[in-house]
mmCIF file of C-alpha atoms and ligand atoms in Angstrom:
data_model
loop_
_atom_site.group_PDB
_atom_site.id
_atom_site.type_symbol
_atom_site.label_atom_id
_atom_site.label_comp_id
_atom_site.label_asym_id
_atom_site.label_seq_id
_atom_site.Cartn_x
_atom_site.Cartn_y
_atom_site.Cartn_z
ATOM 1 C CA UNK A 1 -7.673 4.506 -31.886
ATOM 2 C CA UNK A 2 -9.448 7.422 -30.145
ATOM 3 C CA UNK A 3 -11.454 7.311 -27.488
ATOM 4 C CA UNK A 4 -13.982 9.272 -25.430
ATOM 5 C CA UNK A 5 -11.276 10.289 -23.299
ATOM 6 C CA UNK A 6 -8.758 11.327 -25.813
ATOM 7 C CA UNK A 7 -11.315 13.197 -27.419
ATOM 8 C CA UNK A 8 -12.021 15.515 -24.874
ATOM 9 C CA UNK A 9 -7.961 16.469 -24.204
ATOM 10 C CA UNK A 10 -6.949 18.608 -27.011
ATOM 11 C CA UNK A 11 -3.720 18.468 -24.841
ATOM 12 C CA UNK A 12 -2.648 14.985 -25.819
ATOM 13 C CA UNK A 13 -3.960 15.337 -29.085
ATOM 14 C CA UNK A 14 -1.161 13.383 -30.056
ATOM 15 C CA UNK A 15 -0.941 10.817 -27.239
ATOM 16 C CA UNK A 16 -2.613 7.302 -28.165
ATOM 17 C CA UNK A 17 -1.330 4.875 -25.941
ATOM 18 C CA UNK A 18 -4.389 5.990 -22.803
ATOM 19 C CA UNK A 19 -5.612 2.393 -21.794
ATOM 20 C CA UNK A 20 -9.277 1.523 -22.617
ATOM 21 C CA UNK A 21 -10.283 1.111 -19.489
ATOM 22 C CA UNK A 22 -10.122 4.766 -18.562
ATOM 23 C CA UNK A 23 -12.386 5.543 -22.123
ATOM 24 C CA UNK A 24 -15.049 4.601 -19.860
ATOM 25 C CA UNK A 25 -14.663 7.921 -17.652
ATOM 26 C CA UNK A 26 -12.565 10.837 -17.375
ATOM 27 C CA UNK A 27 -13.128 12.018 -14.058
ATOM 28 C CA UNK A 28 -10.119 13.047 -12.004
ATOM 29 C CA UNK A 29 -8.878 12.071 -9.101
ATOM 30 C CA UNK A 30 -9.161 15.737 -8.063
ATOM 31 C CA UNK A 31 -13.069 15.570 -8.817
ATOM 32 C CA UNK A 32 -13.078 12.078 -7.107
ATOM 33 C CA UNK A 33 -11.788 13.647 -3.661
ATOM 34 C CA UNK A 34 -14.128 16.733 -3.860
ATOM 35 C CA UNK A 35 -16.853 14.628 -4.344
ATOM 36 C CA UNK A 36 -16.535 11.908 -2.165
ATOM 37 C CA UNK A 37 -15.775 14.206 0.590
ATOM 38 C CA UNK A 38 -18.787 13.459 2.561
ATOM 39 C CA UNK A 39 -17.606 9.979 2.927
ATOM 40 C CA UNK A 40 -14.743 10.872 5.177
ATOM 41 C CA UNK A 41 -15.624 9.759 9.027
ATOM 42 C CA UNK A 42 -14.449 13.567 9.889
ATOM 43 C CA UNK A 43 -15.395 15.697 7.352
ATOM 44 C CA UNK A 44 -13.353 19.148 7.333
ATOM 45 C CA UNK A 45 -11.861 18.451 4.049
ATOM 46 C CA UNK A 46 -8.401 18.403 5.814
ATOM 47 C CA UNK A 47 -8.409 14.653 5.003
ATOM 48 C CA UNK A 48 -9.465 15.333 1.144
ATOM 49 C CA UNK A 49 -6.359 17.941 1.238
ATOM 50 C CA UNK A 50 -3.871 15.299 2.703
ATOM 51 C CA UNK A 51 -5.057 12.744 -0.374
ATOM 52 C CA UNK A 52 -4.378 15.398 -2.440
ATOM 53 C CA UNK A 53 -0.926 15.950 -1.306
ATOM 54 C CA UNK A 54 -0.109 12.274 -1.589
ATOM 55 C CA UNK A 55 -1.462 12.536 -5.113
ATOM 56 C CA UNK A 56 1.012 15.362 -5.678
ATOM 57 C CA UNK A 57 4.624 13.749 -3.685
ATOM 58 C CA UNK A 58 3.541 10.411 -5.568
ATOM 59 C CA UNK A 59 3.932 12.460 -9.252
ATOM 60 C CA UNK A 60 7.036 13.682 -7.614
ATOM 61 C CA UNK A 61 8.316 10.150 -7.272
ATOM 62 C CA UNK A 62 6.830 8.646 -10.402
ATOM 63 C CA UNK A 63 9.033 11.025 -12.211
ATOM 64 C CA UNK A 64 12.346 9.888 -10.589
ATOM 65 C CA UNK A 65 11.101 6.220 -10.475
ATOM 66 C CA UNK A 66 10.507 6.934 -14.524
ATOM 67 C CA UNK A 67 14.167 7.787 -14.886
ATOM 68 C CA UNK A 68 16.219 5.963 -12.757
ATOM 69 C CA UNK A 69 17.807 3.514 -15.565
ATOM 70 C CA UNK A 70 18.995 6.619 -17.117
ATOM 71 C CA UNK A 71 20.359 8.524 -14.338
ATOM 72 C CA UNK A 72 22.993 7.824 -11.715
ATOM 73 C CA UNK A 73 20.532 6.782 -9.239
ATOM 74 C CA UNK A 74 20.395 3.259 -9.132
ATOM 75 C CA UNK A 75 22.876 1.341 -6.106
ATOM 76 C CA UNK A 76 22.463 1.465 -2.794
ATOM 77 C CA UNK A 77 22.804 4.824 -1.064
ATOM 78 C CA UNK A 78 25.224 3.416 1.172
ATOM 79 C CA UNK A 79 23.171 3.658 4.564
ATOM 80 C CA UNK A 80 21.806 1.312 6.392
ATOM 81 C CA UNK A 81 18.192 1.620 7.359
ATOM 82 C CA UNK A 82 17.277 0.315 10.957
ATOM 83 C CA UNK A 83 15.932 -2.901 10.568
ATOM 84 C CA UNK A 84 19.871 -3.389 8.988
ATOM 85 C CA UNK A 85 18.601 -3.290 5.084
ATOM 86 C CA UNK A 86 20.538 -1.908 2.678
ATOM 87 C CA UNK A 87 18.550 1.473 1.663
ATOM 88 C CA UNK A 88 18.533 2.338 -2.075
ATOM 89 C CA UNK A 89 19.162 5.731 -3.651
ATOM 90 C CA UNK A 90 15.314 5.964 -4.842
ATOM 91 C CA UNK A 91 14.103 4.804 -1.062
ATOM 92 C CA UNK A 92 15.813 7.661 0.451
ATOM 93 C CA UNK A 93 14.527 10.054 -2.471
ATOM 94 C CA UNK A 94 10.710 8.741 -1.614
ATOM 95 C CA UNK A 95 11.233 9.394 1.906
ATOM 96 C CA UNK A 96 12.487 12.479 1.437
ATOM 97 C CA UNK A 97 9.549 13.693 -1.064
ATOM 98 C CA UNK A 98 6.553 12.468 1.248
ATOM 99 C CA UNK A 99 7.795 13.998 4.171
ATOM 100 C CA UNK A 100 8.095 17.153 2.580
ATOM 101 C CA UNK A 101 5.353 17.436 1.020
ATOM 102 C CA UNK A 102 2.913 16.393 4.354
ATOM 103 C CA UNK A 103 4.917 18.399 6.474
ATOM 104 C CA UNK A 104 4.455 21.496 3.930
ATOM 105 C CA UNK A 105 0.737 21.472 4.595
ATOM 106 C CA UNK A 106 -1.409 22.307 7.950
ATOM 107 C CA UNK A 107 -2.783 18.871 8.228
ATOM 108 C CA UNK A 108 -0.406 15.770 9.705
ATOM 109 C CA UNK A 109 1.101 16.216 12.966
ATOM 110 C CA UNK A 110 3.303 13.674 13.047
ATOM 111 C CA UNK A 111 4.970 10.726 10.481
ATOM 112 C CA UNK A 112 6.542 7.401 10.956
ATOM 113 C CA UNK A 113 8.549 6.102 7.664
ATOM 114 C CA UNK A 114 9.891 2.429 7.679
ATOM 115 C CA UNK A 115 13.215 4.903 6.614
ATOM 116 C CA UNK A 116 13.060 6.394 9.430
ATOM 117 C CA UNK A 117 14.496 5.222 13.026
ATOM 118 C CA UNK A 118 11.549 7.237 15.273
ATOM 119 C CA UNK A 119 9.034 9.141 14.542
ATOM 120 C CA UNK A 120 8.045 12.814 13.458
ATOM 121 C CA UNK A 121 6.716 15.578 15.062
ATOM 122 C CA UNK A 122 4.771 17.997 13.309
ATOM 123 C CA UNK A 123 4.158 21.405 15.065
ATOM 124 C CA UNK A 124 2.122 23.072 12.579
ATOM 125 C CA UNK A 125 0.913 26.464 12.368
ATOM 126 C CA UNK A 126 2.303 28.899 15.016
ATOM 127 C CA UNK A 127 4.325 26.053 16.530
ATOM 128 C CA UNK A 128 0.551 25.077 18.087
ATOM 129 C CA UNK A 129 0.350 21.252 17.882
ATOM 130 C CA UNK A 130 -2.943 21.198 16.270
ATOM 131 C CA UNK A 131 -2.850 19.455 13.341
ATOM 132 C CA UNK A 132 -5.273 16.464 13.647
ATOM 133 C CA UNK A 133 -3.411 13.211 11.326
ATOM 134 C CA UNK A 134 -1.000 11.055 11.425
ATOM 135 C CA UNK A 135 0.766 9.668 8.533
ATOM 136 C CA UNK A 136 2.584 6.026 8.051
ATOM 137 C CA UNK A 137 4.448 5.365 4.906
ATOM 138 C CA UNK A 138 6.679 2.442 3.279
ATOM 139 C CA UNK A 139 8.084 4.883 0.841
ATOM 140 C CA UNK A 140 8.998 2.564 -1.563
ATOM 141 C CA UNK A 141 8.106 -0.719 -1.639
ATOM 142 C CA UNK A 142 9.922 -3.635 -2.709
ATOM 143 C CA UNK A 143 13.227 -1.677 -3.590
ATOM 144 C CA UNK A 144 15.324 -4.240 -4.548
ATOM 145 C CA UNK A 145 13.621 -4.347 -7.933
ATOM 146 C CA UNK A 146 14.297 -1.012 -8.742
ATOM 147 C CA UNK A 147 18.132 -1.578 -10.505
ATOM 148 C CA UNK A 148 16.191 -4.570 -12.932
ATOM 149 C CA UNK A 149 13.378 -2.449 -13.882
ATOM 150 C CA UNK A 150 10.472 -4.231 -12.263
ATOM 151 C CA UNK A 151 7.394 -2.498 -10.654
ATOM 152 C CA UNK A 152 7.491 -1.072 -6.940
ATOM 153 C CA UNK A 153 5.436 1.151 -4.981
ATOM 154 C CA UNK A 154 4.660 3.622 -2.045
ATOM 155 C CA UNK A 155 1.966 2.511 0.627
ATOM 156 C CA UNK A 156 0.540 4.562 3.179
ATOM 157 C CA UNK A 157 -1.896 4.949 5.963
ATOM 158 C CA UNK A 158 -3.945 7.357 8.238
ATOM 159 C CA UNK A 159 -5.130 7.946 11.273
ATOM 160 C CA UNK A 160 -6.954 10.385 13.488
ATOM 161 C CA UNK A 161 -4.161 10.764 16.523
ATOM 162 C CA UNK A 162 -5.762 10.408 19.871
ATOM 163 C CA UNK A 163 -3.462 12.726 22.141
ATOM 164 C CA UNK A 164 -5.544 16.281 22.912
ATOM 165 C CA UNK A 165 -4.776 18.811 20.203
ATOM 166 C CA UNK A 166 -1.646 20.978 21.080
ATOM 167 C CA UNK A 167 0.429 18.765 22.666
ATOM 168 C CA UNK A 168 3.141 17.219 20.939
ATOM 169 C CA UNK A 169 2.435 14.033 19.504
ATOM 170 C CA UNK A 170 3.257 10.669 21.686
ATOM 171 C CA UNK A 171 4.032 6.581 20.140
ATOM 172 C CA UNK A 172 0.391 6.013 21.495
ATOM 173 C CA UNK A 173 -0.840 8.345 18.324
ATOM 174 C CA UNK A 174 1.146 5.902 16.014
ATOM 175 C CA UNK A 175 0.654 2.658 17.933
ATOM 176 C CA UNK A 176 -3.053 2.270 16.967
ATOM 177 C CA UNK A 177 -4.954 -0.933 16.050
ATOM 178 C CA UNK A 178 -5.449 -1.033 11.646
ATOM 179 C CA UNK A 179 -9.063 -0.479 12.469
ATOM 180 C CA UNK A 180 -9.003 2.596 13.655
ATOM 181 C CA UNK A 181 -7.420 3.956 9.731
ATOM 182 C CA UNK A 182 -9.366 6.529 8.123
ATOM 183 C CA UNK A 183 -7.675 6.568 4.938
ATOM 184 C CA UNK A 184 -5.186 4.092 3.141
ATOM 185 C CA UNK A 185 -3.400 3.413 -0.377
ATOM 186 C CA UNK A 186 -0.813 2.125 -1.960
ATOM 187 C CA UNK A 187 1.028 3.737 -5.568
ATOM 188 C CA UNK A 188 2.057 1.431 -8.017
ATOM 189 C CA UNK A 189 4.617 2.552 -10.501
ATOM 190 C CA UNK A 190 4.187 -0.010 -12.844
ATOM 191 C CA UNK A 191 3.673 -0.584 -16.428
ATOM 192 C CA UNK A 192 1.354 2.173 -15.685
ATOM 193 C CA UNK A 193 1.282 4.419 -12.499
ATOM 194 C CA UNK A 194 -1.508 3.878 -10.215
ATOM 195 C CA UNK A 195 -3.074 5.397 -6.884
ATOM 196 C CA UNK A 196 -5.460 2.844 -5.228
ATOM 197 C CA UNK A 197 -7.306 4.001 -1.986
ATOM 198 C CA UNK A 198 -9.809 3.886 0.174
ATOM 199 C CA UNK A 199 -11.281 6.117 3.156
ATOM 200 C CA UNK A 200 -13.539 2.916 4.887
ATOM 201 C CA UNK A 201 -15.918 3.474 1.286
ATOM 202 C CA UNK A 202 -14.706 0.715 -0.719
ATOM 203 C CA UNK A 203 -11.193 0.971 -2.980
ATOM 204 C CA UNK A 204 -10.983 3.169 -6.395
ATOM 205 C CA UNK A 205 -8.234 3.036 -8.168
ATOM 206 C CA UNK A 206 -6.612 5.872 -10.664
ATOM 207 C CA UNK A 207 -4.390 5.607 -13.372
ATOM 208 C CA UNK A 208 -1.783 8.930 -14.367
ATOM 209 C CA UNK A 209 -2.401 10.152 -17.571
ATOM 210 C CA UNK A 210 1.831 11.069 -17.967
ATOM 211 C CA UNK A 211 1.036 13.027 -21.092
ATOM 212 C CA UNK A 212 -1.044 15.559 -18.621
ATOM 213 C CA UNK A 213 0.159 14.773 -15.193
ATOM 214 C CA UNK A 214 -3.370 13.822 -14.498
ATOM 215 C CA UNK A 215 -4.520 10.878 -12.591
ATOM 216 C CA UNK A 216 -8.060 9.279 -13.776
ATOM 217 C CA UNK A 217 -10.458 6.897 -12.306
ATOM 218 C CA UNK A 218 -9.900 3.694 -14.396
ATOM 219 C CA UNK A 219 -10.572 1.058 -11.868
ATOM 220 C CA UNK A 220 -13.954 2.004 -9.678
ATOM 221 C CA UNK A 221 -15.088 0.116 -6.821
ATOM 222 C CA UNK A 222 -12.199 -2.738 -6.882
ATOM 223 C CA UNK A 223 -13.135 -6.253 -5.539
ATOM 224 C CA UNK A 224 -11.187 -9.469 -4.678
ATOM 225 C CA UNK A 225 -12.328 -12.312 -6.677
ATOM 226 C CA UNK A 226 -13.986 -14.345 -3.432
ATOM 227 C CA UNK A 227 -11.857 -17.085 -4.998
ATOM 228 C CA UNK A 228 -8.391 -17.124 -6.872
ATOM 229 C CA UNK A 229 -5.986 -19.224 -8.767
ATOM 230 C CA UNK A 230 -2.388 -17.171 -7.944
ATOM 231 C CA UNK A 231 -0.516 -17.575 -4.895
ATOM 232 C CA UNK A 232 2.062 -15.864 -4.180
ATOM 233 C CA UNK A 233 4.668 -16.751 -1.710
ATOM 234 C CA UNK A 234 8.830 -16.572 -1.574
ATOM 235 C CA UNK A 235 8.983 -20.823 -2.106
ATOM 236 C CA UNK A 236 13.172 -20.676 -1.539
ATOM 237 C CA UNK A 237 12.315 -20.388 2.114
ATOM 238 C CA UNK A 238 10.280 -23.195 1.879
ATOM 239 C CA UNK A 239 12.101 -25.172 4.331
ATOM 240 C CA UNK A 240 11.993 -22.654 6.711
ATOM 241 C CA UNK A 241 8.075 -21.868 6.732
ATOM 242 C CA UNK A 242 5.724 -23.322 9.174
ATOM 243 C CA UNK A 243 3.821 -26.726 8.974
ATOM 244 C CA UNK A 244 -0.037 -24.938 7.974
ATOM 245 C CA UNK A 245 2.044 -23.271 5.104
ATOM 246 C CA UNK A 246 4.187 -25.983 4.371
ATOM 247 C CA UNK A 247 0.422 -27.790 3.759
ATOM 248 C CA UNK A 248 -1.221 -25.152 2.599
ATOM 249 C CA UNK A 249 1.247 -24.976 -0.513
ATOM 250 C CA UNK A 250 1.187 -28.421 -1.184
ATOM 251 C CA UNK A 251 -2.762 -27.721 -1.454
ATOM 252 C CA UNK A 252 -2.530 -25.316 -3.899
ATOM 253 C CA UNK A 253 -0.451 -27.394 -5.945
ATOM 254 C CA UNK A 254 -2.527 -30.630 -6.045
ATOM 255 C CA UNK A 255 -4.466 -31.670 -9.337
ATOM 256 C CA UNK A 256 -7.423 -31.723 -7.877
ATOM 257 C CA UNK A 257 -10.362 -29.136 -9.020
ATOM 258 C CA UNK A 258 -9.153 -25.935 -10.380
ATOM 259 C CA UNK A 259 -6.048 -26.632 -8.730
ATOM 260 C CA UNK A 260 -3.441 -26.611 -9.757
ATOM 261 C CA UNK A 261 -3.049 -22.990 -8.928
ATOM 262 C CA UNK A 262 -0.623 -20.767 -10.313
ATOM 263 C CA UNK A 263 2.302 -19.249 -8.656
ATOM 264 C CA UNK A 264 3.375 -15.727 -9.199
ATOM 265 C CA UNK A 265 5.585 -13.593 -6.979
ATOM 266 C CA UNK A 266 7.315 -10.231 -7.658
ATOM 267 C CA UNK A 267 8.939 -9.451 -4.756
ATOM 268 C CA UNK A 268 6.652 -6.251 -4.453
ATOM 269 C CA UNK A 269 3.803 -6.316 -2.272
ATOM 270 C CA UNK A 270 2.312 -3.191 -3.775
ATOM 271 C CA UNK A 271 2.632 -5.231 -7.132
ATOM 272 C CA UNK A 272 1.978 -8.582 -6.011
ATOM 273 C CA UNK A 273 -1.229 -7.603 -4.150
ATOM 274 C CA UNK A 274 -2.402 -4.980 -6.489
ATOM 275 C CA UNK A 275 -1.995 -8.203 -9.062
ATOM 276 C CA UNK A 276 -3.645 -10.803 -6.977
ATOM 277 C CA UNK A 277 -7.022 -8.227 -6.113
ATOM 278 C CA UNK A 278 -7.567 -7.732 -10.225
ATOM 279 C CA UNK A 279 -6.964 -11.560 -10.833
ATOM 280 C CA UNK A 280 -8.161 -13.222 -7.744
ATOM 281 C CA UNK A 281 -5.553 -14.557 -5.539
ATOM 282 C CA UNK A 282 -3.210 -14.899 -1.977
ATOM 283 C CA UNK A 283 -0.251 -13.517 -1.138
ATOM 284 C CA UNK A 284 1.867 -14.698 1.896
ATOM 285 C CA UNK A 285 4.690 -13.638 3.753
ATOM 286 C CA UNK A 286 5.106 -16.418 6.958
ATOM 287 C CA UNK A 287 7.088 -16.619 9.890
ATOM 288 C CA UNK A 288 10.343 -18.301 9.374
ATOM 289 C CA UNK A 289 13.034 -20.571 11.337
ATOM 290 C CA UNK A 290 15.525 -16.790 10.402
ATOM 291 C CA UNK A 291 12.603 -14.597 11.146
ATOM 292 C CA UNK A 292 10.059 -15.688 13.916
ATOM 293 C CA UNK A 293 8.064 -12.802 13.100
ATOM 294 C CA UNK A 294 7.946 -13.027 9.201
ATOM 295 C CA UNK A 295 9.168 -9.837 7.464
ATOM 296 C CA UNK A 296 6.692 -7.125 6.543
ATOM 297 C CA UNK A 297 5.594 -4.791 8.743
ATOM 298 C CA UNK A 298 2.636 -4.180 10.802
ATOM 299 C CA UNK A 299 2.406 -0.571 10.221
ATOM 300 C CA UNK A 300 3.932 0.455 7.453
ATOM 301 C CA UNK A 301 2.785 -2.636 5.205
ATOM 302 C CA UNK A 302 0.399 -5.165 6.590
ATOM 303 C CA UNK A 303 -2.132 -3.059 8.147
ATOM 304 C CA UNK A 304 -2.915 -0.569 5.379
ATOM 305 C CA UNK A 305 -2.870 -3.337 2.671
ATOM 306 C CA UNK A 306 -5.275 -5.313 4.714
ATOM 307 C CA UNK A 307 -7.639 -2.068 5.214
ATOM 308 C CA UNK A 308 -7.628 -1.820 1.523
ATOM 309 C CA UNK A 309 -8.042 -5.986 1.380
ATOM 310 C CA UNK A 310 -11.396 -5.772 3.254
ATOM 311 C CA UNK A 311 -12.380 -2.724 1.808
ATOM 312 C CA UNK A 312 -12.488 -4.844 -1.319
ATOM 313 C CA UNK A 313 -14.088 -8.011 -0.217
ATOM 314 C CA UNK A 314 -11.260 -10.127 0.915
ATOM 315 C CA UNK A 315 -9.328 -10.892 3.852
ATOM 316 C CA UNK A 316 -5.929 -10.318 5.813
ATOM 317 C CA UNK A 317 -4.984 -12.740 8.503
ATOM 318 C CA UNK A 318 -1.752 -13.606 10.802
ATOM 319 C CA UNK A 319 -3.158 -17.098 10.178
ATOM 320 C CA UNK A 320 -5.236 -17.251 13.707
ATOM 321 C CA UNK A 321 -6.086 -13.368 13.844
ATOM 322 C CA UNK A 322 -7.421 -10.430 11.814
ATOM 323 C CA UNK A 323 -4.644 -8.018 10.936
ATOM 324 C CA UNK A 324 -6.717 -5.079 12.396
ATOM 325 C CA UNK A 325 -7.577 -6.457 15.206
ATOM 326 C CA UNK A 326 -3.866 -6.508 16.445
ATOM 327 C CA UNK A 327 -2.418 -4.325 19.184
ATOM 328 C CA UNK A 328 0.548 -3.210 17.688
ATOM 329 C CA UNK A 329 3.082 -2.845 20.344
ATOM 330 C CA UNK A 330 6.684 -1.081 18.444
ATOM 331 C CA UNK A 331 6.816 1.227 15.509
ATOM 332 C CA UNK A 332 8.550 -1.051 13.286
ATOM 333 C CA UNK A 333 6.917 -4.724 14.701
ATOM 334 C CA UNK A 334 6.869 -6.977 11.940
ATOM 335 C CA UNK A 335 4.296 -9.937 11.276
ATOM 336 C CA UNK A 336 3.208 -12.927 9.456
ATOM 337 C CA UNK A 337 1.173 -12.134 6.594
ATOM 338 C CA UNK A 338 -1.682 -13.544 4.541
ATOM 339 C CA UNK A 339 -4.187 -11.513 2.509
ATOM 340 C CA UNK A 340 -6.087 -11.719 -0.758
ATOM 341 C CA UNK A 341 -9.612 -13.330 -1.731
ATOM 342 C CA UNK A 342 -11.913 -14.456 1.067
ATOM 343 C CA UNK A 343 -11.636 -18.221 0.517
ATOM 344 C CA UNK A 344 -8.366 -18.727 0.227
ATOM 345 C CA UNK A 345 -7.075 -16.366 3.351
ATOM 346 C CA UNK A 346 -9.666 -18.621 4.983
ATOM 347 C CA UNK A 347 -8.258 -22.003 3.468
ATOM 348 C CA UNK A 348 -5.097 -20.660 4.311
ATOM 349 C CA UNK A 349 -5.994 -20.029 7.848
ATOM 350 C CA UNK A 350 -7.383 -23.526 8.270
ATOM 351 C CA UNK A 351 -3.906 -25.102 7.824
ATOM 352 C CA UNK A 352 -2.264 -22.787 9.824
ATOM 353 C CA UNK A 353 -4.791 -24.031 12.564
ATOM 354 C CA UNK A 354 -5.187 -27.291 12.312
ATOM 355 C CA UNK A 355 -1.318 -27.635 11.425
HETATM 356 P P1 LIG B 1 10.703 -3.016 1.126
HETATM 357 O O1 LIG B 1 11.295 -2.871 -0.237
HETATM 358 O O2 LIG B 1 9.829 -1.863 1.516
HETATM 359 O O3 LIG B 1 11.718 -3.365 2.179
HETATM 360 O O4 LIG B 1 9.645 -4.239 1.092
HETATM 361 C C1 LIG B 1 9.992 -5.451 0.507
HETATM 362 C C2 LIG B 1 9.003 -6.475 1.001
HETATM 363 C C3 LIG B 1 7.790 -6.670 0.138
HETATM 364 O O5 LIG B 1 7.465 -5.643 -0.725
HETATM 365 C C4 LIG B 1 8.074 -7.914 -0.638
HETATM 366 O O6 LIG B 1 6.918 -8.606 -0.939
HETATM 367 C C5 LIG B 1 8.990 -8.671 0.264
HETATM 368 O O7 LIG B 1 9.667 -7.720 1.029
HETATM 369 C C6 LIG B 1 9.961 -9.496 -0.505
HETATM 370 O O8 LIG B 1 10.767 -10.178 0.375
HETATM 371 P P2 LIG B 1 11.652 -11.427 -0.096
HETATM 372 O O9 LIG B 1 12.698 -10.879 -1.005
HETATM 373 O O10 LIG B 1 12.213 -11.976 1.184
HETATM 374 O O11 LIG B 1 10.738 -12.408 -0.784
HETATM 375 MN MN1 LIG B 2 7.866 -2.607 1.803
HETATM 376 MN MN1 LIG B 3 10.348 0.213 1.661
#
């Protein structure tokens, strides 16, 4: 079936399978950026050029995503990353491709990776310093799905670093609360590849074209359902989780209302969140008795998924604070997580407190 879209590619002529959604428009994610440059806090068009090159290391790493069941990549790459996971093959690749591709350009002075022990520094033209952003990136996200073909993702986030220009970059440009992000976004390389951002203007999302190479804006101004039906929550470590989520499960699965709810859980926060903001629903990662502190990370993870959360109408919580509120206080601090549509982050949060 052709549509408006189709029509107007004499490229892919021959390629039918472009969802219907994106008939509705065929603006770029190029035109998107050029735009909507305005928007940015600090307009130079610096920021617009560092989306762009995320665009660009993301097709890089759709394309080897794409073909890992038919190359040798698949297995772990036999390193151990410093939180003591196994890395895979494809996590080192990511890392690899987004640093070089924001260190290639004159904009990001420095970059912490959850792949990486420290951070970055970025010198920039003529060795100067001067470069004004800072870049943090889970390359890719939920990696142990890669070797059984199930969706996983890059997320990143941005902010302005607060050391004077040319000086080297310090941990205080990298230690800043979530609310101070300019930019974040997350890539899903799922049944279709995605780029969902947003620069503090709401959350697009675009969907690549792989007959082109071309990303397209197929999901416009995305909004959490205020309320959901899907949590989604590792239940084998039931035993371990605290009392409020102990309760707060058993509350989602009482016949009572729309409740039932149902329960759906990847394994992939880019995938399980990206899921949950369509459909309406939560998505929790808790403290446990093995790790106090629960297991995602504040920077890398928690903090730009909860920019893009409230960007969209819902909600991130620890369970007694706002993500963005926190002080972070190390590079690769982890913390409880809860985030998804308004009422049920707040539901959730009510357990937690009166647990
Ligand atoms: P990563 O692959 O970057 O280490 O992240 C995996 C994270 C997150 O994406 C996912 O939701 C969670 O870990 C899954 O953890 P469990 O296997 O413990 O449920
Ligand atoms: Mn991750
Ligand atoms: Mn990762």
């Amino acid at each position: 079936m052709k549509n408006a879209l189709y029509k107007n590619i004499d490229i892919c002529a021959d390629y039918t399978s472009i969802p219907t959604k994106m008939a509705n428009t065929n603006k770029t994610l190029g035109e998107f950026i050029i735009e909507n440059q305005e928007e940015f806090r600090y307009s130079s068009g610096e920021l617009s050029r560092l989306i762009n090159s995320i665009r660009l290391a993301a097709k890089v790493v759709n394309h080897e995503v794409n073909k890992a069941g038919l190359v040798d990549i698949l297995g772990a790459a036999g390193e151990t990353n410093i939180q003591g996971e196994d890395q895979q093959k494809l996590d080192v690749y990511a890392n690899e491709a987004f640093i070089k591709t924001l260190t290639n350009r004159e904009i990001v002075c420095g970059i912490a990776s959850e792949e990486e022990d420290d951070f970055i520094t970025i010198k920039g033209r003529n060795e100067k310093n001067d470069n004004k952003y800072i870049v943090l990136i889970d390359p890719l996200d939920g990696s142990s799905n890669i070797d059984v073909n199930v969706s996983v993702g890059t997320i990143f986030s941005i902010y302005r670093r607060v050391t004077p220009s040319g000086t080297p970059v310090t941990i205080d440009d990298f230690l800043q609360q979530g609310n101070r992000q300019v930019a974040a976004g997350y890539i899903v390389y799922g049944t279709s590849t995605m780029i969902v951002y947003t620069t503090g203007h709401g959350v697009n999302g675009f969907t690549l074209n792989p007959a082109i190479g071309t990303y397209y804006l197929s999901h416009p101004n995305m909004k959490f359902p205020e309320d959901g039906r899907i949590y989604s929550v590792n239940e084998g470590n039931y035993v371990h989780f605290p009392q409020g989520i102990k309760d707060y499960i058993k509350y989602c699965q009482k016949e009572e209302g729309d409740r039932p709810y149902t329960s759906r859980y990847i394994g992939s926060l880019v995938s399980d969140f990206h899921r949950n903001m369509i459909k309406g629903g939560i998505y929790i990662y808790p403290n446990t008795a093995k790790d106090p502190n629960g297991k995602l990370r504040l920077l890398y993870e928690c903090n730009p998924m909860a920019f893009l959360a409230e960007q969209a109408g819902g909600k991130a919580s620890n369970g007694f604070e706002r993500i963005l509120d926190i002080q972070p206080t190390e590079l690769h601090q982890r913390i409880p997580f809860i985030c998804g549509s308004k009422n049920m982050v707040l539901k959730a949060e009510e357990f937690m407190q009166n647990a």
